[in-house]
mmCIF file of C-alpha atoms (C1' of nucleotides) in Angstrom:
data_model
loop_
_atom_site.group_PDB
_atom_site.id
_atom_site.type_symbol
_atom_site.label_atom_id
_atom_site.label_comp_id
_atom_site.label_asym_id
_atom_site.label_seq_id
_atom_site.Cartn_x
_atom_site.Cartn_y
_atom_site.Cartn_z
ATOM 1 C CA MET A 17 103.071 -34.942 -54.607
ATOM 2 C CA PHE A 18 101.534 -37.641 -56.865
ATOM 3 C CA SER A 19 98.950 -37.245 -59.605
ATOM 4 C CA GLN A 20 95.548 -38.784 -59.040
ATOM 5 C CA ALA A 21 96.358 -41.415 -61.663
ATOM 6 C CA ALA A 22 99.580 -42.335 -59.851
ATOM 7 C CA LYS A 23 97.759 -42.703 -56.537
ATOM 8 C CA TYR A 24 95.239 -45.045 -58.118
ATOM 9 C CA ALA A 25 98.058 -46.973 -59.779
ATOM 10 C CA ILE A 26 99.873 -47.497 -56.488
ATOM 11 C CA LYS A 27 96.754 -48.546 -54.632
ATOM 12 C CA SER A 28 95.752 -50.851 -57.479
ATOM 13 C CA ILE A 29 99.047 -52.683 -57.545
ATOM 14 C CA ILE A 30 99.141 -53.108 -53.792
ATOM 15 C CA TYR A 31 95.587 -54.420 -53.838
ATOM 16 C CA ILE A 32 96.370 -56.815 -56.686
ATOM 17 C CA TRP A 33 99.365 -58.111 -54.746
ATOM 18 C CA THR A 34 97.306 -58.756 -51.620
ATOM 19 C CA GLN A 35 95.001 -60.920 -53.724
ATOM 20 C CA SER A 36 97.686 -62.562 -55.835
ATOM 21 C CA LEU A 37 99.450 -63.680 -52.677
ATOM 22 C CA GLU A 38 96.319 -65.726 -52.064
ATOM 23 C CA ASP A 39 96.215 -66.854 -55.697
ATOM 24 C CA ARG A 40 93.251 -64.761 -56.706
ATOM 25 C CA LYS A 41 93.084 -62.871 -59.990
ATOM 26 C CA VAL A 42 91.009 -59.710 -59.734
ATOM 27 C CA GLY A 43 88.966 -57.689 -62.232
ATOM 28 C CA VAL A 44 88.716 -53.944 -62.751
ATOM 29 C CA LYS A 45 85.413 -53.696 -60.922
ATOM 30 C CA GLU A 46 86.752 -55.308 -57.766
ATOM 31 C CA ILE A 47 89.953 -53.291 -57.823
ATOM 32 C CA ALA A 48 88.216 -49.963 -58.372
ATOM 33 C CA SER A 49 85.680 -50.549 -55.631
ATOM 34 C CA ASN A 50 88.315 -51.672 -53.159
ATOM 35 C CA ILE A 51 90.562 -48.672 -53.663
ATOM 36 C CA GLY A 52 87.717 -46.169 -54.027
ATOM 37 C CA ALA A 53 88.490 -45.130 -57.593
ATOM 38 C CA PRO A 54 86.326 -44.610 -60.677
ATOM 39 C CA GLU A 55 86.068 -47.836 -62.633
ATOM 40 C CA ALA A 56 86.714 -46.613 -66.176
ATOM 41 C CA PHE A 57 89.670 -44.495 -65.141
ATOM 42 C CA THR A 58 91.107 -47.374 -63.156
ATOM 43 C CA ALA A 59 90.773 -49.584 -66.235
ATOM 44 C CA LYS A 60 92.849 -47.119 -68.254
ATOM 45 C CA ILE A 61 95.556 -47.063 -65.623
ATOM 46 C CA LEU A 62 95.631 -50.853 -65.267
ATOM 47 C CA GLN A 63 96.146 -51.163 -69.001
ATOM 48 C CA ASN A 64 99.205 -48.941 -68.784
ATOM 49 C CA LEU A 65 100.553 -50.894 -65.840
ATOM 50 C CA SER A 66 99.991 -54.120 -67.715
ATOM 51 C CA LYS A 67 101.643 -52.836 -70.884
ATOM 52 C CA ALA A 68 104.661 -51.807 -68.807
ATOM 53 C CA ASN A 69 104.728 -55.270 -67.256
ATOM 54 C CA PHE A 70 104.258 -53.977 -63.738
ATOM 55 C CA ILE A 71 101.331 -56.350 -63.407
ATOM 56 C CA GLY A 72 100.056 -59.316 -65.435
ATOM 57 C CA SER A 73 96.670 -59.720 -67.069
ATOM 58 C CA VAL A 74 94.600 -62.387 -68.775
ATOM 59 C CA LYS A 75 91.551 -61.779 -70.908
ATOM 60 C CA GLY A 76 88.330 -63.698 -70.938
ATOM 61 C CA PRO A 77 86.294 -65.508 -68.309
ATOM 62 C CA ASN A 78 88.148 -66.079 -65.032
ATOM 63 C CA GLY A 79 90.650 -63.560 -66.305
ATOM 64 C CA GLY A 80 91.787 -60.415 -64.561
ATOM 65 C CA PHE A 81 94.918 -58.836 -63.182
ATOM 66 C CA TYR A 82 97.551 -60.487 -61.056
ATOM 67 C CA SER A 83 101.145 -60.182 -59.872
ATOM 68 C CA ASP A 84 103.747 -62.897 -59.618
ATOM 69 C CA GLU A 85 107.472 -63.247 -58.995
ATOM 70 C CA SER A 86 108.234 -61.596 -62.346
ATOM 71 C CA HIS A 87 106.701 -58.400 -60.898
ATOM 72 C CA ALA A 88 108.181 -58.722 -57.439
ATOM 73 C CA LYS A 89 110.836 -56.045 -57.866
ATOM 74 C CA VAL A 90 108.583 -53.262 -59.112
ATOM 75 C CA THR A 91 108.950 -50.186 -56.901
ATOM 76 C CA LEU A 92 106.903 -47.088 -56.323
ATOM 77 C CA LYS A 93 109.488 -45.155 -58.267
ATOM 78 C CA ASP A 94 108.942 -47.325 -61.328
ATOM 79 C CA VAL A 95 105.231 -46.601 -61.161
ATOM 80 C CA ILE A 96 105.608 -42.865 -60.587
ATOM 81 C CA LYS A 97 108.044 -42.594 -63.465
ATOM 82 C CA LEU A 98 105.632 -44.396 -65.768
ATOM 83 C CA ILE A 99 102.568 -42.368 -64.836
ATOM 84 C CA ASP A 100 103.885 -38.940 -63.833
ATOM 85 C CA GLY A 101 107.246 -38.849 -65.564
ATOM 86 C CA ASP A 102 110.397 -37.993 -63.649
ATOM 87 C CA HIS A 103 109.925 -34.353 -62.751
ATOM 88 C CA LEU A 104 109.776 -35.389 -59.095
ATOM 89 C CA PHE A 105 113.291 -36.851 -59.276
ATOM 90 C CA SER A 106 115.156 -34.675 -61.723
ATOM 91 C CA GLY A 107 115.200 -31.227 -63.224
ATOM 92 C CA CYS A 108 115.148 -27.892 -61.419
ATOM 93 C CA SER A 109 112.261 -27.556 -59.013
ATOM 94 C CA LEU A 110 111.847 -23.924 -60.067
ATOM 95 C CA GLY A 111 112.020 -24.798 -63.741
ATOM 96 C CA LEU A 112 115.353 -23.137 -64.452
ATOM 97 C CA PRO A 113 116.956 -24.709 -67.517
ATOM 98 C CA LYS A 114 120.577 -24.750 -66.386
ATOM 99 C CA CYS A 115 120.301 -25.402 -62.690
ATOM 100 C CA SER A 116 123.112 -27.595 -61.345
ATOM 101 C CA GLU A 117 125.594 -27.969 -58.503
ATOM 102 C CA LYS A 118 127.799 -25.333 -60.126
ATOM 103 C CA ASN A 119 124.910 -23.134 -61.196
ATOM 104 C CA PRO A 120 122.393 -23.684 -58.398
ATOM 105 C CA CYS A 121 118.961 -22.116 -58.146
ATOM 106 C CA PRO A 122 117.949 -20.715 -54.753
ATOM 107 C CA LEU A 123 116.392 -24.033 -53.742
ATOM 108 C CA HIS A 124 118.897 -26.393 -55.319
ATOM 109 C CA PHE A 125 120.740 -27.753 -52.286
ATOM 110 C CA GLU A 126 117.632 -28.105 -50.158
ATOM 111 C CA VAL A 127 115.850 -29.893 -52.984
ATOM 112 C CA VAL A 128 118.709 -32.379 -53.191
ATOM 113 C CA LYS A 129 118.040 -33.384 -49.586
ATOM 114 C CA VAL A 130 114.304 -33.675 -50.134
ATOM 115 C CA ARG A 131 114.845 -35.800 -53.217
ATOM 116 C CA LYS A 132 117.166 -38.094 -51.333
ATOM 117 C CA GLU A 133 114.359 -38.752 -48.873
ATOM 118 C CA ILE A 134 111.836 -39.156 -51.688
ATOM 119 C CA ASP A 135 114.116 -41.679 -53.350
ATOM 120 C CA ILE A 136 114.356 -43.692 -50.158
ATOM 121 C CA MET A 137 110.581 -43.641 -49.818
ATOM 122 C CA LEU A 138 110.028 -44.803 -53.370
ATOM 123 C CA THR A 139 112.728 -47.444 -53.707
ATOM 124 C CA SER A 140 113.395 -48.999 -50.310
ATOM 125 C CA LYS A 141 110.366 -51.288 -50.419
ATOM 126 C CA SER A 142 108.882 -53.094 -53.403
ATOM 127 C CA LEU A 143 105.155 -52.901 -53.986
ATOM 128 C CA LYS A 144 104.993 -56.564 -53.066
ATOM 129 C CA HIS A 145 106.620 -55.738 -49.751
ATOM 130 C CA LEU A 146 104.064 -52.979 -49.133
ATOM 131 C CA ALA A 147 101.269 -55.452 -49.856
ATOM 132 C CA VAL A 148 102.695 -57.904 -47.326
ATOM 133 C CA GLU A 149 102.593 -55.149 -44.702
ATOM 134 C CA VAL A 150 98.933 -54.584 -45.529
ATOM 135 C CA ILE A 151 98.217 -58.296 -45.170
ATOM 136 C CA LYS A 152 99.986 -58.330 -41.809
ATOM 137 C CA GLY A 153 97.792 -55.436 -40.693
ATOM 138 C CA LEU A 154 100.735 -53.096 -40.239
ATOM 139 C CA THR A 155 99.259 -50.638 -42.737
ATOM 140 C CA GLN A 156 95.906 -50.209 -44.450
ATOM 141 C CA LEU A 157 94.616 -49.626 -47.949
ATOM 142 C CA ASN A 158 90.883 -49.094 -47.617
ATOM 143 C CA GLN A 159 89.828 -47.178 -44.601
ATOM 144 C CA ILE A 160 86.082 -46.600 -44.922
ATOM 145 C CA MET B 10 106.469 -30.683 -56.655
ATOM 146 C CA PHE B 11 105.226 -27.097 -57.104
ATOM 147 C CA SER B 12 102.603 -25.814 -59.514
ATOM 148 C CA GLN B 13 103.742 -23.539 -62.310
ATOM 149 C CA ALA B 14 102.033 -20.628 -60.569
ATOM 150 C CA ALA B 15 103.891 -21.355 -57.332
ATOM 151 C CA LYS B 16 107.240 -21.466 -59.145
ATOM 152 C CA TYR B 17 106.570 -18.087 -60.716
ATOM 153 C CA ALA B 18 105.463 -16.728 -57.339
ATOM 154 C CA ILE B 19 108.680 -17.840 -55.650
ATOM 155 C CA LYS B 20 110.901 -16.484 -58.395
ATOM 156 C CA SER B 21 108.955 -13.225 -58.471
ATOM 157 C CA ILE B 22 109.305 -12.594 -54.768
ATOM 158 C CA ILE B 23 113.015 -13.391 -54.765
ATOM 159 C CA TYR B 24 113.535 -11.080 -57.735
ATOM 160 C CA ILE B 25 111.524 -8.308 -56.071
ATOM 161 C CA TRP B 26 113.643 -8.670 -52.939
ATOM 162 C CA THR B 27 116.896 -8.407 -54.878
ATOM 163 C CA GLN B 28 115.672 -5.091 -56.266
ATOM 164 C CA SER B 29 114.047 -3.813 -53.089
ATOM 165 C CA LEU B 30 117.322 -4.325 -51.254
ATOM 166 C CA GLU B 31 118.653 -1.681 -53.632
ATOM 167 C CA ASP B 32 115.549 0.460 -53.152
ATOM 168 C CA ARG B 33 114.055 -0.178 -56.571
ATOM 169 C CA LYS B 34 110.373 -0.826 -57.108
ATOM 170 C CA VAL B 35 109.721 -3.084 -60.089
ATOM 171 C CA GLY B 36 106.827 -3.493 -62.503
ATOM 172 C CA VAL B 37 105.196 -6.633 -63.868
ATOM 173 C CA LYS B 38 106.989 -6.377 -67.176
ATOM 174 C CA GLU B 39 110.426 -6.307 -65.603
ATOM 175 C CA ILE B 40 109.625 -9.114 -63.189
ATOM 176 C CA ALA B 41 108.143 -11.391 -65.832
ATOM 177 C CA SER B 42 111.044 -10.906 -68.225
ATOM 178 C CA ASN B 43 113.623 -11.491 -65.507
ATOM 179 C CA ILE B 44 112.110 -14.731 -64.298
ATOM 180 C CA GLY B 45 111.124 -15.973 -67.739
ATOM 181 C CA ALA B 46 107.396 -16.056 -67.121
ATOM 182 C CA PRO B 47 104.388 -14.897 -69.159
ATOM 183 C CA GLU B 48 103.528 -11.304 -68.279
ATOM 184 C CA ALA B 49 99.760 -11.528 -67.842
ATOM 185 C CA PHE B 50 99.953 -14.675 -65.747
ATOM 186 C CA THR B 51 102.677 -13.142 -63.605
ATOM 187 C CA ALA B 52 100.461 -10.114 -63.054
ATOM 188 C CA LYS B 53 97.681 -12.331 -61.729
ATOM 189 C CA ILE B 54 100.050 -14.056 -59.349
ATOM 190 C CA LEU B 55 101.545 -10.806 -58.113
ATOM 191 C CA GLN B 56 98.070 -9.539 -57.298
ATOM 192 C CA ASN B 57 97.466 -12.560 -55.104
ATOM 193 C CA LEU B 58 100.800 -12.139 -53.389
ATOM 194 C CA SER B 59 100.044 -8.490 -52.797
ATOM 195 C CA LYS B 60 96.570 -9.186 -51.444
ATOM 196 C CA ALA B 61 98.110 -11.701 -49.030
ATOM 197 C CA ASN B 62 100.643 -9.057 -47.977
ATOM 198 C CA PHE B 63 103.609 -11.157 -49.041
ATOM 199 C CA ILE B 64 104.784 -8.201 -51.108
ATOM 200 C CA GLY B 65 103.822 -4.523 -51.284
ATOM 201 C CA SER B 66 102.517 -2.623 -54.296
ATOM 202 C CA VAL B 67 101.796 0.929 -55.362
ATOM 203 C CA LYS B 68 99.727 1.969 -58.341
ATOM 204 C CA GLY B 69 100.440 4.692 -60.794
ATOM 205 C CA PRO B 70 103.586 6.169 -62.339
ATOM 206 C CA ASN B 71 106.766 5.116 -60.577
ATOM 207 C CA GLY B 72 104.697 2.470 -58.888
ATOM 208 C CA GLY B 73 105.340 -1.231 -58.862
ATOM 209 C CA PHE B 74 106.029 -4.044 -56.451
ATOM 210 C CA TYR B 75 108.445 -4.034 -53.550
ATOM 211 C CA SER B 76 109.330 -5.801 -50.315
ATOM 212 C CA ASP B 77 110.309 -4.243 -47.013
ATOM 213 C CA GLU B 78 110.854 -5.285 -43.392
ATOM 214 C CA SER B 79 107.133 -5.981 -43.007
ATOM 215 C CA HIS B 80 107.590 -8.806 -45.539
ATOM 216 C CA ALA B 81 110.910 -10.057 -44.230
ATOM 217 C CA LYS B 82 109.568 -13.154 -42.514
ATOM 218 C CA VAL B 83 107.612 -14.570 -45.435
ATOM 219 C CA THR B 84 108.741 -18.121 -46.165
ATOM 220 C CA LEU B 85 108.419 -20.454 -49.117
ATOM 221 C CA LYS B 86 105.868 -22.400 -47.133
ATOM 222 C CA ASP B 87 103.647 -19.340 -46.808
ATOM 223 C CA VAL B 88 103.734 -18.893 -50.569
ATOM 224 C CA ILE B 89 103.103 -22.541 -51.407
ATOM 225 C CA LYS B 90 100.185 -22.658 -48.999
ATOM 226 C CA LEU B 91 98.657 -19.589 -50.589
ATOM 227 C CA ILE B 92 99.055 -20.738 -54.190
ATOM 228 C CA ASP B 93 98.905 -24.536 -54.056
ATOM 229 C CA GLY B 94 97.086 -25.120 -50.783
ATOM 230 C CA ASP B 95 98.510 -27.454 -48.171
ATOM 231 C CA HIS B 96 98.255 -30.876 -49.787
ATOM 232 C CA LEU B 97 102.064 -31.015 -49.822
ATOM 233 C CA PHE B 98 102.179 -30.737 -46.027
ATOM 234 C CA SER B 99 99.098 -32.512 -44.778
ATOM 235 C CA GLY B 100 96.589 -35.161 -45.721
ATOM 236 C CA CYS B 101 97.265 -38.692 -46.912
ATOM 237 C CA SER B 102 99.568 -38.834 -49.900
ATOM 238 C CA LEU B 103 97.452 -41.647 -51.344
ATOM 239 C CA GLY B 104 94.226 -39.783 -50.690
ATOM 240 C CA LEU B 105 92.906 -42.091 -47.984
ATOM 241 C CA PRO B 106 90.413 -40.236 -45.798
ATOM 242 C CA LYS B 107 91.360 -41.661 -42.407
ATOM 243 C CA CYS B 108 95.093 -42.119 -42.711
ATOM 244 C CA SER B 109 96.928 -41.437 -39.447
ATOM 245 C CA GLU B 110 99.650 -42.769 -37.136
ATOM 246 C CA LYS B 111 97.185 -45.297 -35.766
ATOM 247 C CA ASN B 112 95.611 -46.053 -39.114
ATOM 248 C CA PRO B 113 98.533 -45.655 -41.501
ATOM 249 C CA CYS B 114 98.418 -46.055 -45.271
ATOM 250 C CA PRO B 115 101.251 -48.062 -46.859
ATOM 251 C CA LEU B 116 103.318 -44.903 -47.371
ATOM 252 C CA HIS B 117 102.460 -43.080 -44.189
ATOM 253 C CA PHE B 118 105.686 -43.377 -42.197
ATOM 254 C CA GLU B 119 107.934 -42.746 -45.164
ATOM 255 C CA VAL B 120 105.884 -39.700 -46.144
ATOM 256 C CA VAL B 121 106.347 -38.309 -42.652
ATOM 257 C CA LYS B 122 110.111 -38.318 -43.200
ATOM 258 C CA VAL B 123 109.846 -36.712 -46.605
ATOM 259 C CA ARG B 124 107.551 -34.023 -45.263
ATOM 260 C CA LYS B 125 109.955 -33.269 -42.454
ATOM 261 C CA GLU B 126 112.618 -32.544 -45.062
ATOM 262 C CA ILE B 127 110.165 -30.535 -47.171
ATOM 263 C CA ASP B 128 109.269 -28.474 -44.132
ATOM 264 C CA ILE B 129 112.908 -27.720 -43.469
ATOM 265 C CA MET B 130 113.386 -26.693 -47.087
ATOM 266 C CA LEU B 131 110.387 -24.389 -47.038
ATOM 267 C CA THR B 132 110.781 -22.748 -43.641
ATOM 268 C CA SER B 133 114.453 -22.597 -42.726
ATOM 269 C CA LYS B 134 115.198 -19.559 -44.884
ATOM 270 C CA SER B 135 112.978 -16.558 -45.546
ATOM 271 C CA LEU B 136 112.514 -15.392 -49.134
ATOM 272 C CA LYS B 137 114.532 -12.324 -48.197
ATOM 273 C CA HIS B 138 117.358 -14.594 -47.100
ATOM 274 C CA LEU B 139 117.194 -16.471 -50.410
ATOM 275 C CA ALA B 140 117.389 -13.153 -52.259
ATOM 276 C CA VAL B 141 120.486 -12.177 -50.304
ATOM 277 C CA GLU B 142 122.129 -15.413 -51.412
ATOM 278 C CA VAL B 143 121.316 -14.536 -55.019
ATOM 279 C CA ILE B 144 122.833 -11.088 -54.564
ATOM 280 C CA LYS B 145 125.962 -12.638 -53.068
ATOM 281 C CA GLY B 146 126.246 -14.884 -56.120
ATOM 282 C CA LEU B 147 125.823 -18.058 -54.092
ATOM 283 C CA THR B 148 122.730 -19.031 -56.098
ATOM 284 C CA GLN B 149 121.106 -17.856 -59.291
ATOM 285 C CA LEU B 150 117.651 -16.899 -60.485
ATOM 286 C CA ASN B 151 117.928 -16.308 -64.214
ATOM 287 C CA GLN B 152 120.198 -18.662 -66.046
ATOM 288 C CA ILE B 153 119.831 -17.926 -69.740
ATOM 289 C "C1'" DT C 26 92.419 19.150 -64.725
ATOM 290 C "C1'" DA C 27 94.102 16.189 -68.286
ATOM 291 C "C1'" DT C 28 97.243 12.506 -69.218
ATOM 292 C "C1'" DA C 29 100.211 8.740 -68.755
ATOM 293 C "C1'" DT C 30 101.417 4.936 -65.995
ATOM 294 C "C1'" DT C 31 100.742 1.087 -63.302
ATOM 295 C "C1'" DT C 32 98.199 -2.152 -60.332
ATOM 296 C "C1'" DC C 33 93.539 -4.332 -59.733
ATOM 297 C "C1'" DG C 34 89.490 -7.300 -61.011
ATOM 298 C "C1'" DG C 35 86.880 -10.121 -63.631
ATOM 299 C "C1'" DA C 36 85.863 -12.524 -67.961
ATOM 300 C "C1'" DT C 37 87.600 -15.320 -71.473
ATOM 301 C "C1'" DA C 38 90.661 -18.787 -73.999
ATOM 302 C "C1'" DA C 39 93.971 -22.605 -74.378
ATOM 303 C "C1'" DA C 40 96.249 -26.625 -72.584
ATOM 304 C "C1'" DT C 41 96.522 -30.435 -69.577
ATOM 305 C "C1'" DA C 42 94.666 -33.816 -66.365
ATOM 306 C "C1'" DA C 43 90.833 -36.555 -64.907
ATOM 307 C "C1'" DG C 44 87.284 -39.328 -66.115
ATOM 308 C "C1'" DT C 45 83.734 -41.713 -69.473
ATOM 309 C "C1'" DC C 46 81.962 -44.361 -73.316
ATOM 310 C "C1'" DT C 47 81.768 -47.651 -76.970
ATOM 311 C "C1'" DG C 48 83.338 -51.019 -79.670
ATOM 312 C "C1'" DT C 49 87.125 -54.803 -80.402
ATOM 313 C "C1'" DT C 50 89.925 -58.751 -79.171
ATOM 314 C "C1'" DA C 51 91.036 -62.782 -76.573
ATOM 315 C "C1'" DT C 52 89.565 -66.828 -74.167
ATOM 316 C "C1'" DG C 53 87.095 -70.031 -71.283
ATOM 317 C "C1'" DT C 54 82.435 -72.535 -71.137
ATOM 318 C "C1'" DT C 55 78.463 -74.733 -73.099
ATOM 319 C "C1'" DA D 11 80.330 -73.045 -83.138
ATOM 320 C "C1'" DA D 12 77.919 -69.780 -80.197
ATOM 321 C "C1'" DC D 13 78.087 -67.258 -76.101
ATOM 322 C "C1'" DA D 14 79.601 -64.890 -72.096
ATOM 323 C "C1'" DT D 15 83.312 -62.654 -69.792
ATOM 324 C "C1'" DA D 16 86.978 -59.649 -69.213
ATOM 325 C "C1'" DA D 17 90.990 -56.936 -70.825
ATOM 326 C "C1'" DC D 18 92.341 -53.702 -74.705
ATOM 327 C "C1'" DA D 19 92.196 -49.467 -77.641
ATOM 328 C "C1'" DG D 20 90.876 -45.190 -78.924
ATOM 329 C "C1'" DA D 21 87.631 -41.375 -79.164
ATOM 330 C "C1'" DC D 22 85.148 -38.421 -76.368
ATOM 331 C "C1'" DT D 23 83.704 -35.287 -72.258
ATOM 332 C "C1'" DT D 24 84.515 -32.696 -68.078
ATOM 333 C "C1'" DA D 25 87.283 -30.269 -64.715
ATOM 334 C "C1'" DT D 26 91.304 -27.884 -63.464
ATOM 335 C "C1'" DT D 27 95.333 -25.329 -64.398
ATOM 336 C "C1'" DT D 28 97.660 -22.170 -67.167
ATOM 337 C "C1'" DA D 29 97.477 -18.153 -69.647
ATOM 338 C "C1'" DT D 30 95.374 -13.966 -71.990
ATOM 339 C "C1'" DC D 31 92.561 -9.781 -72.531
ATOM 340 C "C1'" DC D 32 90.323 -5.603 -71.433
ATOM 341 C "C1'" DG D 33 88.371 -2.153 -68.735
ATOM 342 C "C1'" DA D 34 88.430 0.184 -63.989
ATOM 343 C "C1'" DA D 35 90.828 2.399 -60.167
ATOM 344 C "C1'" DA D 36 94.677 4.842 -58.271
ATOM 345 C "C1'" DT D 37 98.318 8.188 -58.534
ATOM 346 C "C1'" DA D 38 102.347 10.927 -60.076
ATOM 347 C "C1'" DT D 39 103.390 14.666 -63.373
ATOM 348 C "C1'" DA D 40 102.569 18.449 -66.497
#
DNA sequence: TATATTTCGGATAAATAAGTCTGTTATGTT
DNA sequence: AACATAACAGACTTATTTATCCGAAATATA
């Protein structure tokens, strides 16, 4: 469903939020090790997230990545769109160029229902909200 | 959502059914051109589908691919599992090794709902059924 | 039996995704 | 000012997916 890069992005942001809510900035090394991702690849992804303003970053000693209220409304959908593009949300699932309500492919109407559910999944809770659930112990990020 | 190969596989089988329901066997060339797919790649995919008994094939002159009652219960899910594996249906969507109801990742419960809808999409109608809808003009396969 | 046709099987090539490396820039500390 | 730390930027490598190619096997027809 998601690319590897998107999975790492999601886990990274949630992890950053859990730390930012306790006022801790975190570096690439800590993030990568906590989400079980390769360090260099994680760094690349974090740069993209930072450039898109989905997270904040500061260089230099005591620097690192963080999230604050300016990032509080970022959703999973925002992240997926940035990393994977929007093929999950729009366009014909069979790749037909003119698929539409009036010109539906064999899967069209079923795909509409699936996408509705996907949209709910990816927009109903912010990444901050997901991090709060992790902090409360309702869900888990690293399950070694 | 689906790999390119899986999309071609689905379109191929539906096309083959539309022709088999009129008692026509079809060759790779005809299939590929009708679904807008590269010929050689389509051939590879058709071989896999044939080996899995999702379609029938006969070699030689007047040969080609076909579907009959022995293939009537093949679903989209069968095809996706064969071509893409089952990552769409099972396993943690964030890649966590021990994600479960009791040990849920941040997306777990939402993913369950999405997968329920995906399962309905991929199992409620057989590929034969989808082909019948194309024949009836309710849906379309090639929209140039 | 020879030939044409068509699927089958495996090797190869091209494109994309995943992951690494190395040097640069910013910034806090001494 | 010099140094250490950490993000940034871009080139590079590796793996996987997508796609092609070519010869072998099967089979209908002449």
